[in-house]
Amino acid sequence: MDDDLGSGRAAAVRLVSGVPLSEALDTGDARAWTALDLGVRQVMRYDVAPPPVDAQGPEGRLALALCHPDGRRREAALDEAVAHPVLLPLLVVRAGDWVAPVRERARRLLGEVLDVRAAVHLAPVILRVGRRERGAFGIGLLEGVLRRAPRERLLPLHTHTDRIVRRFAFRLAVEGGLLSPGELARRASRDDDTVVQTLCADAAVAAVTGEDDWDEVLEPLLAARSPRARAAGVTALRRAGRPGRAVEFLADRSAVVRACARYVVRRHGTDPLPWYRERCAGPAVEPGAVTGLAECGERADAELLWPLLAHPVPGVRARAVAGLRTLDVADPGRLSPLLDDPAPGVVRETAAALLPSAGTLPEGALLTRLGAGRPRHVRVAAFRLLDARGGTAALRAAVALLDDPDAKLRAWAGQSVQRWHPGAGTRSGDPEVGALLDRARHLFSEHVLKRRKWEAGLPA
């Protein structure tokens, strides 16, 4: 809302100054119109005197009138505004006006001018205003017009840059049966919005009526980058009578796709666990297979994961660490060396696995990894573990990084110091704690600093 008010106020000031409407705001941006409505009220009420009638062109003058704080001014401008197509977005805004006479007149006019072409053009504004308390009228009107529209006139909405518009358009297309199962599957595989992906994928599978349609639906879904689309395709393999293909997705990079694949092969009478064990013991192990083994395996399967900590592929090493954590067999002594792994993903997973055991790790080794000469991902993991220890060790590590050249680490360290409190292992009256707090006194008020020292058993 603050951004809208700021941009709308700036556009309003430009209009008042005589700048043409097309230069005062981006007339193709739905948000610019709703922002202008806010901005004009701000400007007219508090900032400047109303402009002379001839201070700007007719479109600029009408735009200011349509957004004016005075409802009578807004209502009087409606009929004239209809003759200027560029101002129709403000007619949509006024159709949700809080003043009943303005609202009713704007709705009548909008109903008269909203043909298919205008509906496609105004859809982003209508859907944006439709989220408001009195905005449902515009959405109902838009639906009515578009449901009667020829299929080809709606195609621009399916590739619109506004995802809210795409969601609306595809919902209408699904409800109206305007797209074939294959078209829906291709849309699900290409669109970057998860709502559209799910809507189109589910509709594509549900719309299949004959055996010949499955190839047209399954191939786009199974090859999609979207996990949601792939999951829908994998699940549909059972209904399509092709459960055997689900095996190739048991090692998918997505957890939801792996779960769907396991469901399909199990319903086909196959246990996926032996498949995972065979893959993890073989030379061509994939990261997804490692994770899949941990997801459905047993603690004894950790014996297949430990050797993978030395695998040449970083993704396999990282997934092996994560798998050991999932199986609850993470051994700090065997995992700690991986804190120096050259791959950030491996170190990140190792730190996560070691967090429950942070208090048992050698503090000196972690402090050494904080050194400025170490790779950043190693330093981050070491500080994460030291911070998790709490007590004097956490304070010592955080204060050591307060002047670090890495801005993010420095900020994180400052936050750690500010939330620090003595732990159960902090020796009461420890002079080192007092010295560390004094070094960080710029992070506290005098009152809070005294409070921390009192908690630590130190004189204020």
GROMACS .gro file of C-alpha atoms in nm:
model
  460
    1MET     CA    1   0.000   0.000   0.000
    2ASP     CA    2   0.282   0.243   0.081
    3ASP     CA    3   0.446   0.175  -0.256
    4ASP     CA    4   0.115   0.225  -0.434
    5LEU     CA    5   0.053   0.554  -0.255
    6GLY     CA    6   0.403   0.680  -0.334
    7SER     CA    7   0.391   0.593  -0.704
    8GLY     CA    8   0.032   0.712  -0.735
    9ARG     CA    9   0.107   1.043  -0.568
   10ALA     CA   10   0.401   1.098  -0.803
   11ALA     CA   11   0.179   1.027  -1.104
   12ALA     CA   12  -0.087   1.262  -0.968
   13VAL     CA   13   0.165   1.543  -0.923
   14ARG     CA   14   0.280   1.496  -1.282
   15LEU     CA   15  -0.080   1.516  -1.405
   16VAL     CA   16  -0.146   1.830  -1.203
   17SER     CA   17   0.168   1.981  -1.352
   18GLY     CA   18   0.029   1.934  -1.701
   19VAL     CA   19   0.220   1.620  -1.801
   20PRO     CA   20   0.016   1.412  -2.053
   21LEU     CA   21  -0.154   1.104  -1.910
   22SER     CA   22   0.055   0.863  -2.118
   23GLU     CA   23   0.372   1.013  -1.971
   24ALA     CA   24   0.244   1.055  -1.617
   25LEU     CA   25   0.194   0.681  -1.561
   26ASP     CA   26   0.226   0.342  -1.731
   27THR     CA   27  -0.124   0.309  -1.872
   28GLY     CA   28  -0.068  -0.063  -1.940
   29ASP     CA   29  -0.005  -0.143  -1.574
   30ALA     CA   30  -0.314  -0.228  -1.369
   31ARG     CA   31  -0.138  -0.136  -1.048
   32ALA     CA   32  -0.059   0.211  -1.183
   33TRP     CA   33  -0.430   0.292  -1.216
   34THR     CA   34  -0.526   0.185  -0.864
   35ALA     CA   35  -0.220   0.369  -0.733
   36LEU     CA   36  -0.324   0.683  -0.923
   37ASP     CA   37  -0.664   0.668  -0.755
   38LEU     CA   38  -0.494   0.676  -0.414
   39GLY     CA   39  -0.243   0.939  -0.516
   40VAL     CA   40  -0.489   1.189  -0.659
   41ARG     CA   41  -0.691   1.191  -0.337
   42GLN     CA   42  -0.374   1.255  -0.142
   43VAL     CA   43  -0.264   1.539  -0.369
   44MET     CA   44  -0.605   1.703  -0.397
   45ARG     CA   45  -0.673   1.693  -0.025
   46TYR     CA   46  -0.344   1.795   0.124
   47ASP     CA   47  -0.073   1.896  -0.120
   48VAL     CA   48  -0.176   2.128  -0.400
   49ALA     CA   49  -0.464   2.339  -0.516
   50PRO     CA   50  -0.681   2.193  -0.794
   51PRO     CA   51  -0.525   2.270  -1.134
   52PRO     CA   52  -0.680   2.511  -1.383
   53VAL     CA   53  -0.917   2.344  -1.628
   54ASP     CA   54  -0.681   2.399  -1.920
   55ALA     CA   55  -0.365   2.298  -1.733
   56GLN     CA   56  -0.362   1.957  -1.896
   57GLY     CA   57  -0.524   1.770  -2.184
   58PRO     CA   58  -0.877   1.629  -2.161
   59GLU     CA   59  -0.760   1.282  -2.061
   60GLY     CA   60  -0.541   1.415  -1.780
   61ARG     CA   61  -0.820   1.644  -1.660
   62LEU     CA   62  -1.073   1.360  -1.663
   63ALA     CA   63  -0.832   1.124  -1.485
   64LEU     CA   64  -0.796   1.374  -1.202
   65ALA     CA   65  -1.172   1.424  -1.189
   66LEU     CA   66  -1.242   1.049  -1.182
   67CYS     CA   67  -1.015   1.012  -0.878
   68HIS     CA   68  -1.118   1.337  -0.706
   69PRO     CA   69  -1.199   1.324  -0.331
   70ASP     CA   70  -1.539   1.480  -0.401
   71GLY     CA   71  -1.785   1.210  -0.509
   72ARG     CA   72  -1.990   1.458  -0.710
   73ARG     CA   73  -1.682   1.541  -0.919
   74ARG     CA   74  -1.614   1.172  -0.976
   75GLU     CA   75  -1.973   1.104  -1.082
   76ALA     CA   76  -1.988   1.403  -1.316
   77ALA     CA   77  -1.678   1.284  -1.504
   78LEU     CA   78  -1.804   0.932  -1.575
   79ASP     CA   79  -2.011   0.993  -1.889
   80GLU     CA   80  -1.739   1.194  -2.060
   81ALA     CA   81  -1.471   0.942  -1.964
   82VAL     CA   82  -1.644   0.663  -2.160
   83ALA     CA   83  -1.547   0.838  -2.482
   84HIS     CA   84  -1.177   0.796  -2.395
   85PRO     CA   85  -1.080   0.423  -2.406
   86VAL     CA   86  -0.754   0.489  -2.221
   87LEU     CA   87  -0.959   0.592  -1.914
   88LEU     CA   88  -1.168   0.274  -1.896
   89PRO     CA   89  -0.947   0.134  -1.615
   90LEU     CA   90  -1.068   0.421  -1.396
   91LEU     CA   91  -1.426   0.333  -1.487
   92VAL     CA   92  -1.350  -0.011  -1.344
   93VAL     CA   93  -1.211   0.149  -1.028
   94ARG     CA   94  -1.520   0.366  -0.991
   95ALA     CA   95  -1.745   0.059  -1.030
   96GLY     CA   96  -1.617  -0.035  -0.685
   97ASP     CA   97  -1.653   0.318  -0.544
   98TRP     CA   98  -1.759   0.362  -0.181
   99VAL     CA   99  -2.022   0.623  -0.281
  100ALA     CA  100  -2.336   0.447  -0.405
  101PRO     CA  101  -2.440   0.695  -0.680
  102VAL     CA  102  -2.088   0.691  -0.827
  103ARG     CA  103  -2.068   0.316  -0.804
  104GLU     CA  104  -2.407   0.249  -0.965
  105ARG     CA  105  -2.351   0.488  -1.253
  106ALA     CA  106  -2.003   0.349  -1.321
  107ARG     CA  107  -2.139  -0.007  -1.320
  108ARG     CA  108  -2.410   0.081  -1.571
  109LEU     CA  109  -2.157   0.241  -1.804
  110LEU     CA  110  -1.909  -0.043  -1.764
  111GLY     CA  111  -2.176  -0.294  -1.855
  112GLU     CA  112  -2.246  -0.099  -2.173
  113VAL     CA  113  -1.885  -0.073  -2.294
  114LEU     CA  114  -1.742  -0.408  -2.183
  115ASP     CA  115  -1.729  -0.617  -2.498
  116VAL     CA  116  -1.481  -0.901  -2.552
  117ARG     CA  117  -1.199  -0.677  -2.667
  118ALA     CA  118  -1.239  -0.441  -2.371
  119ALA     CA  119  -1.273  -0.735  -2.130
  120VAL     CA  120  -0.942  -0.884  -2.240
  121HIS     CA  121  -0.776  -0.544  -2.209
  122LEU     CA  122  -0.929  -0.457  -1.871
  123ALA     CA  123  -0.900  -0.801  -1.710
  124PRO     CA  124  -0.590  -0.713  -1.500
  125VAL     CA  125  -0.759  -0.402  -1.355
  126ILE     CA  126  -1.091  -0.578  -1.298
  127LEU     CA  127  -0.923  -0.866  -1.113
  128ARG     CA  128  -0.713  -0.628  -0.905
  129VAL     CA  129  -1.014  -0.416  -0.807
  130GLY     CA  130  -1.210  -0.738  -0.755
  131ARG     CA  131  -1.013  -0.810  -0.439
  132ARG     CA  132  -1.172  -0.506  -0.278
  133GLU     CA  133  -1.489  -0.507  -0.072
  134ARG     CA  134  -1.712  -0.379  -0.357
  135GLY     CA  135  -1.518  -0.527  -0.646
  136ALA     CA  136  -1.713  -0.848  -0.712
  137PHE     CA  137  -1.939  -0.679  -0.967
  138GLY     CA  138  -1.656  -0.632  -1.214
  139ILE     CA  139  -1.544  -0.993  -1.186
  140GLY     CA  140  -1.896  -1.118  -1.248
  141LEU     CA  141  -1.927  -0.894  -1.551
  142LEU     CA  142  -1.587  -1.009  -1.681
  143GLU     CA  143  -1.679  -1.375  -1.643
  144GLY     CA  144  -2.004  -1.327  -1.826
  145VAL     CA  145  -1.838  -1.158  -2.124
  146LEU     CA  146  -1.545  -1.400  -2.150
  147ARG     CA  147  -1.761  -1.712  -2.123
  148ARG     CA  148  -1.940  -1.601  -2.440
  149ALA     CA  149  -1.617  -1.513  -2.619
  150PRO     CA  150  -1.467  -1.723  -2.901
  151ARG     CA  151  -1.182  -1.943  -2.787
  152GLU     CA  152  -0.920  -1.763  -2.994
  153ARG     CA  153  -1.000  -1.428  -2.833
  154LEU     CA  154  -0.901  -1.565  -2.491
  155LEU     CA  155  -0.561  -1.700  -2.592
  156PRO     CA  156  -0.375  -1.374  -2.505
  157LEU     CA  157  -0.489  -1.415  -2.145
  158HIS     CA  158  -0.323  -1.758  -2.123
  159THR     CA  159   0.020  -1.602  -2.171
  160HIS     CA  160  -0.045  -1.278  -1.984
  161THR     CA  161   0.242  -1.157  -1.766
  162ASP     CA  162   0.007  -1.115  -1.469
  163ARG     CA  163  -0.030  -1.456  -1.304
  164ILE     CA  164  -0.365  -1.358  -1.149
  165VAL     CA  165  -0.499  -1.304  -1.500
  166ARG     CA  166  -0.359  -1.639  -1.617
  167ARG     CA  167  -0.517  -1.819  -1.324
  168PHE     CA  168  -0.853  -1.662  -1.400
  169ALA     CA  169  -0.828  -1.737  -1.772
  170PHE     CA  170  -0.731  -2.100  -1.724
  171ARG     CA  171  -1.007  -2.154  -1.471
  172LEU     CA  172  -1.257  -2.032  -1.729
  173ALA     CA  173  -1.093  -2.248  -1.997
  174VAL     CA  174  -1.113  -2.559  -1.779
  175GLU     CA  175  -1.472  -2.495  -1.676
  176GLY     CA  176  -1.571  -2.428  -2.035
  177GLY     CA  177  -1.378  -2.720  -2.183
  178LEU     CA  178  -1.197  -2.483  -2.418
  179LEU     CA  179  -0.861  -2.664  -2.415
  180SER     CA  180  -0.786  -3.025  -2.506
  181PRO     CA  181  -0.615  -3.255  -2.254
  182GLY     CA  182  -0.289  -3.220  -2.449
  183GLU     CA  183  -0.309  -2.842  -2.451
  184LEU     CA  184  -0.371  -2.837  -2.078
  185ALA     CA  185  -0.076  -3.068  -2.018
  186ARG     CA  186   0.154  -2.847  -2.224
  187ARG     CA  187   0.036  -2.539  -2.035
  188ALA     CA  188   0.101  -2.714  -1.705
  189SER     CA  189   0.454  -2.802  -1.814
  190ARG     CA  190   0.543  -2.450  -1.933
  191ASP     CA  191   0.378  -2.206  -1.694
  192ASP     CA  192   0.589  -2.082  -1.403
  193ASP     CA  193   0.296  -2.032  -1.165
  194THR     CA  194   0.226  -2.323  -0.931
  195VAL     CA  195  -0.149  -2.257  -0.924
  196VAL     CA  196  -0.171  -2.272  -1.303
  197GLN     CA  197   0.050  -2.581  -1.308
  198THR     CA  198  -0.174  -2.767  -1.065
  199LEU     CA  199  -0.499  -2.648  -1.224
  200CYS     CA  200  -0.397  -2.745  -1.576
  201ALA     CA  201  -0.225  -3.071  -1.483
  202ASP     CA  202  -0.522  -3.197  -1.283
  203ALA     CA  203  -0.763  -3.088  -1.555
  204ALA     CA  204  -0.554  -3.256  -1.825
  205VAL     CA  205  -0.554  -3.590  -1.646
  206ALA     CA  206  -0.924  -3.567  -1.562
  207ALA     CA  207  -1.014  -3.485  -1.922
  208VAL     CA  208  -0.857  -3.797  -2.074
  209THR     CA  209  -1.131  -4.017  -2.218
  210GLY     CA  210  -0.950  -4.253  -2.452
  211GLU     CA  211  -0.630  -4.453  -2.465
  212ASP     CA  212  -0.495  -4.244  -2.750
  213ASP     CA  213  -0.504  -3.928  -2.538
  214TRP     CA  214  -0.255  -4.052  -2.278
  215ASP     CA  215   0.058  -3.999  -2.486
  216GLU     CA  216  -0.042  -3.641  -2.556
  217VAL     CA  217  -0.096  -3.579  -2.182
  218LEU     CA  218   0.170  -3.789  -2.011
  219GLU     CA  219   0.477  -3.691  -2.211
  220PRO     CA  220   0.453  -3.313  -2.145
  221LEU     CA  221   0.375  -3.371  -1.778
  222LEU     CA  222   0.653  -3.624  -1.719
  223ALA     CA  223   0.907  -3.398  -1.891
  224ALA     CA  224   0.796  -3.080  -1.711
  225ARG     CA  225   1.037  -2.877  -1.498
  226SER     CA  226   0.760  -2.821  -1.246
  227PRO     CA  227   0.749  -3.086  -0.970
  228ARG     CA  228   0.371  -3.040  -0.949
  229ALA     CA  229   0.325  -3.122  -1.315
  230ARG     CA  230   0.563  -3.419  -1.300
  231ALA     CA  231   0.387  -3.551  -0.990
  232ALA     CA  232   0.051  -3.532  -1.165
  233GLY     CA  233   0.196  -3.719  -1.462
  234VAL     CA  234   0.355  -3.989  -1.248
  235THR     CA  235   0.035  -4.043  -1.052
  236ALA     CA  236  -0.161  -4.070  -1.378
  237LEU     CA  237   0.064  -4.355  -1.494
  238ARG     CA  238  -0.138  -4.595  -1.280
  239ARG     CA  239  -0.469  -4.492  -1.435
  240ALA     CA  240  -0.308  -4.506  -1.779
  241GLY     CA  241  -0.203  -4.866  -1.719
  242ARG     CA  242   0.167  -4.784  -1.739
  243PRO     CA  243   0.289  -4.817  -1.378
  244GLY     CA  244   0.625  -4.952  -1.488
  245ARG     CA  245   0.734  -4.607  -1.604
  246ALA     CA  246   0.702  -4.476  -1.249
  247VAL     CA  247   1.024  -4.657  -1.158
  248GLU     CA  248   1.232  -4.402  -1.348
  249PHE     CA  249   1.096  -4.131  -1.119
  250LEU     CA  250   1.186  -4.301  -0.791
  251ALA     CA  251   1.508  -4.097  -0.789
  252ASP     CA  252   1.350  -3.769  -0.900
  253ARG     CA  253   1.498  -3.451  -0.754
  254SER     CA  254   1.157  -3.359  -0.605
  255ALA     CA  255   1.029  -3.521  -0.288
  256VAL     CA  256   0.666  -3.505  -0.401
  257VAL     CA  257   0.748  -3.675  -0.732
  258ARG     CA  258   0.943  -3.950  -0.553
  259ALA     CA  259   0.650  -4.005  -0.318
  260CYS     CA  260   0.407  -4.032  -0.610
  261ALA     CA  261   0.638  -4.276  -0.787
  262ARG     CA  262   0.659  -4.496  -0.477
  263TYR     CA  263   0.279  -4.492  -0.450
  264VAL     CA  264   0.238  -4.607  -0.809
  265VAL     CA  265   0.494  -4.888  -0.796
  266ARG     CA  266   0.359  -5.012  -0.463
  267ARG     CA  267   0.005  -5.022  -0.602
  268HIS     CA  268   0.154  -5.226  -0.885
  269GLY     CA  269   0.288  -5.473  -0.631
  270THR     CA  270   0.653  -5.364  -0.625
  271ASP     CA  271   0.845  -5.261  -0.313
  272PRO     CA  272   1.068  -4.961  -0.399
  273LEU     CA  273   1.308  -5.018  -0.108
  274PRO     CA  274   1.514  -5.292  -0.277
  275TRP     CA  275   1.543  -5.069  -0.584
  276TYR     CA  276   1.682  -4.785  -0.373
  277ARG     CA  277   1.925  -5.019  -0.200
  278GLU     CA  278   2.052  -5.152  -0.530
  279ARG     CA  279   2.098  -4.803  -0.673
  280CYS     CA  280   2.284  -4.675  -0.367
  281ALA     CA  281   2.518  -4.974  -0.372
  282GLY     CA  282   2.594  -4.940  -0.743
  283PRO     CA  283   2.836  -4.718  -0.932
  284ALA     CA  284   2.571  -4.490  -1.088
  285VAL     CA  285   2.409  -4.362  -0.770
  286GLU     CA  286   2.196  -4.049  -0.806
  287PRO     CA  287   2.126  -3.788  -0.535
  288GLY     CA  288   1.752  -3.858  -0.556
  289ALA     CA  289   1.808  -4.229  -0.497
  290VAL     CA  290   2.009  -4.152  -0.184
  291THR     CA  291   1.732  -3.935  -0.045
  292GLY     CA  292   1.468  -4.188  -0.148
  293LEU     CA  293   1.647  -4.461   0.045
  294ALA     CA  294   1.642  -4.246   0.357
  295GLU     CA  295   1.275  -4.159   0.306
  296CYS     CA  296   1.155  -4.518   0.305
  297GLY     CA  297   1.451  -4.711   0.448
  298GLU     CA  298   1.553  -4.838   0.791
  299ARG     CA  299   1.835  -4.744   1.027
  300ALA     CA  300   2.034  -5.041   0.900
  301ASP     CA  301   2.038  -4.880   0.555
  302ALA     CA  302   2.283  -4.625   0.692
  303GLU     CA  303   2.556  -4.875   0.607
  304LEU     CA  304   2.488  -4.798   0.240
  305LEU     CA  305   2.506  -4.423   0.301
  306TRP     CA  306   2.830  -4.392   0.499
  307PRO     CA  307   3.055  -4.484   0.203
  308LEU     CA  308   2.879  -4.219  -0.008
  309LEU     CA  309   3.029  -3.943   0.208
  310ALA     CA  310   3.339  -3.984  -0.006
  311HIS     CA  311   3.154  -3.990  -0.339
  312PRO     CA  312   3.306  -3.761  -0.606
  313VAL     CA  313   2.967  -3.596  -0.682
  314PRO     CA  314   2.885  -3.319  -0.429
  315GLY     CA  315   2.511  -3.376  -0.463
  316VAL     CA  316   2.549  -3.738  -0.361
  317ARG     CA  317   2.763  -3.645  -0.059
  318ALA     CA  318   2.513  -3.382   0.049
  319ARG     CA  319   2.218  -3.619   0.014
  320ALA     CA  320   2.407  -3.889   0.204
  321VAL     CA  321   2.456  -3.654   0.499
  322ALA     CA  322   2.090  -3.553   0.487
  323GLY     CA  323   1.989  -3.918   0.465
  324LEU     CA  324   2.192  -4.010   0.773
  325ARG     CA  325   2.018  -3.728   0.959
  326THR     CA  326   1.678  -3.853   0.840
  327LEU     CA  327   1.760  -4.204   0.963
  328ASP     CA  328   1.876  -4.052   1.296
  329VAL     CA  329   2.221  -4.210   1.279
  330ALA     CA  330   2.436  -3.898   1.236
  331ASP     CA  331   2.768  -3.964   1.411
  332PRO     CA  332   2.942  -3.634   1.495
  333GLY     CA  333   3.285  -3.791   1.485
  334ARG     CA  334   3.239  -3.927   1.134
  335LEU     CA  335   3.055  -3.622   0.997
  336SER     CA  336   3.271  -3.342   1.140
  337PRO     CA  337   3.543  -3.368   0.872
  338LEU     CA  338   3.281  -3.278   0.612
  339LEU     CA  339   3.262  -2.928   0.760
  340ASP     CA  340   3.569  -2.863   0.544
  341ASP     CA  341   3.414  -3.001   0.224
  342PRO     CA  342   3.470  -2.778  -0.081
  343ALA     CA  343   3.100  -2.800  -0.174
  344PRO     CA  344   2.875  -2.551   0.014
  345GLY     CA  345   2.576  -2.786  -0.008
  346VAL     CA  346   2.765  -3.063   0.170
  347VAL     CA  347   2.882  -2.831   0.447
  348ARG     CA  348   2.533  -2.688   0.487
  349GLU     CA  349   2.381  -3.036   0.530
  350THR     CA  350   2.661  -3.137   0.766
  351ALA     CA  351   2.600  -2.837   0.990
  352ALA     CA  352   2.229  -2.919   1.000
  353ALA     CA  353   2.306  -3.279   1.096
  354LEU     CA  354   2.548  -3.171   1.369
  355LEU     CA  355   2.328  -2.905   1.529
  356PRO     CA  356   2.177  -3.142   1.790
  357SER     CA  357   2.533  -3.235   1.892
  358ALA     CA  358   2.681  -2.883   1.874
  359GLY     CA  359   2.763  -2.883   2.244
  360THR     CA  360   2.983  -3.191   2.211
  361LEU     CA  361   3.195  -3.067   1.920
  362PRO     CA  362   3.547  -2.937   1.993
  363GLU     CA  363   3.517  -2.562   2.032
  364GLY     CA  364   3.872  -2.498   1.920
  365ALA     CA  365   3.823  -2.673   1.587
  366LEU     CA  366   3.511  -2.468   1.520
  367LEU     CA  367   3.683  -2.142   1.613
  368THR     CA  368   3.967  -2.227   1.376
  369ARG     CA  369   3.714  -2.264   1.095
  370LEU     CA  370   3.597  -1.907   1.163
  371GLY     CA  371   3.930  -1.776   1.036
  372ALA     CA  372   3.913  -1.516   0.760
  373GLY     CA  373   4.116  -1.739   0.528
  374ARG     CA  374   3.856  -2.016   0.531
  375PRO     CA  375   3.587  -2.047   0.260
  376ARG     CA  376   3.275  -1.852   0.347
  377HIS     CA  377   3.049  -2.158   0.360
  378VAL     CA  378   3.285  -2.319   0.612
  379ARG     CA  379   3.287  -2.006   0.828
  380VAL     CA  380   2.907  -1.982   0.819
  381ALA     CA  381   2.868  -2.345   0.925
  382ALA     CA  382   3.120  -2.308   1.207
  383PHE     CA  383   2.948  -1.999   1.343
  384ARG     CA  384   2.609  -2.166   1.315
  385LEU     CA  385   2.732  -2.450   1.534
  386LEU     CA  386   2.909  -2.223   1.780
  387ASP     CA  387   2.600  -2.006   1.809
  388ALA     CA  388   2.394  -2.318   1.879
  389ARG     CA  389   2.623  -2.409   2.169
  390GLY     CA  390   2.517  -2.100   2.360
  391GLY     CA  391   2.700  -1.982   2.669
  392THR     CA  392   3.047  -1.832   2.660
  393ALA     CA  393   3.144  -2.020   2.343
  394ALA     CA  394   2.865  -1.853   2.144
  395LEU     CA  395   2.949  -1.508   2.283
  396ARG     CA  396   3.318  -1.555   2.212
  397ALA     CA  397   3.252  -1.654   1.850
  398ALA     CA  398   3.003  -1.373   1.789
  399VAL     CA  399   3.226  -1.099   1.932
  400ALA     CA  400   3.514  -1.227   1.720
  401LEU     CA  401   3.309  -1.155   1.408
  402LEU     CA  402   3.181  -0.809   1.499
  403ASP     CA  403   3.448  -0.645   1.284
  404ASP     CA  404   3.447  -0.911   1.011
  405PRO     CA  405   3.471  -0.784   0.652
  406ASP     CA  406   3.179  -1.008   0.553
  407ALA     CA  407   2.871  -0.788   0.605
  408LYS     CA  408   2.624  -1.074   0.649
  409LEU     CA  409   2.839  -1.259   0.899
  410ARG     CA  410   2.899  -0.933   1.084
  411ALA     CA  411   2.526  -0.862   1.105
  412TRP     CA  412   2.450  -1.217   1.214
  413ALA     CA  413   2.715  -1.194   1.485
  414GLY     CA  414   2.569  -0.867   1.612
  415GLN     CA  415   2.224  -1.022   1.638
  416SER     CA  416   2.372  -1.319   1.822
  417VAL     CA  417   2.537  -1.091   2.077
  418GLN     CA  418   2.217  -0.892   2.131
  419ARG     CA  419   2.010  -1.200   2.207
  420TRP     CA  420   2.281  -1.367   2.419
  421HIS     CA  421   2.208  -1.474   2.776
  422PRO     CA  422   2.428  -1.679   3.009
  423GLY     CA  423   2.373  -2.050   2.965
  424ALA     CA  424   2.382  -2.333   3.215
  425GLY     CA  425   2.751  -2.383   3.142
  426THR     CA  426   2.847  -2.016   3.183
  427ARG     CA  427   3.060  -1.966   3.494
  428SER     CA  428   2.913  -1.696   3.715
  429GLY     CA  429   3.136  -1.393   3.743
  430ASP     CA  430   3.362  -1.503   3.455
  431PRO     CA  431   3.578  -1.197   3.373
  432GLU     CA  432   3.607  -1.310   3.009
  433VAL     CA  433   3.230  -1.269   2.972
  434GLY     CA  434   3.255  -0.917   3.110
  435ALA     CA  435   3.534  -0.829   2.867
  436LEU     CA  436   3.340  -0.970   2.573
  437LEU     CA  437   3.027  -0.774   2.667
  438ASP     CA  438   3.233  -0.457   2.700
  439ARG     CA  439   3.372  -0.508   2.351
  440ALA     CA  440   3.014  -0.529   2.225
  441ARG     CA  441   2.872  -0.247   2.439
  442HIS     CA  442   2.781  -0.046   2.127
  443LEU     CA  443   2.511  -0.304   2.058
  444PHE     CA  444   2.332  -0.244   2.389
  445SER     CA  445   2.175   0.037   2.580
  446GLU     CA  446   2.336   0.099   2.919
  447HIS     CA  447   2.038  -0.058   3.091
  448VAL     CA  448   2.050  -0.378   2.884
  449LEU     CA  449   2.427  -0.408   2.921
  450LYS     CA  450   2.397  -0.383   3.300
  451ARG     CA  451   2.121  -0.641   3.289
  452ARG     CA  452   2.335  -0.888   3.090
  453LYS     CA  453   2.627  -0.845   3.328
  454TRP     CA  454   2.402  -0.891   3.628
  455GLU     CA  455   2.269  -1.214   3.474
  456ALA     CA  456   2.630  -1.330   3.429
  457GLY     CA  457   2.712  -1.255   3.795
  458LEU     CA  458   2.931  -0.957   3.705
  459PRO     CA  459   2.939  -0.610   3.862
  460ALA     CA  460   2.755  -0.354   3.651
   0.00000   0.00000   0.00000
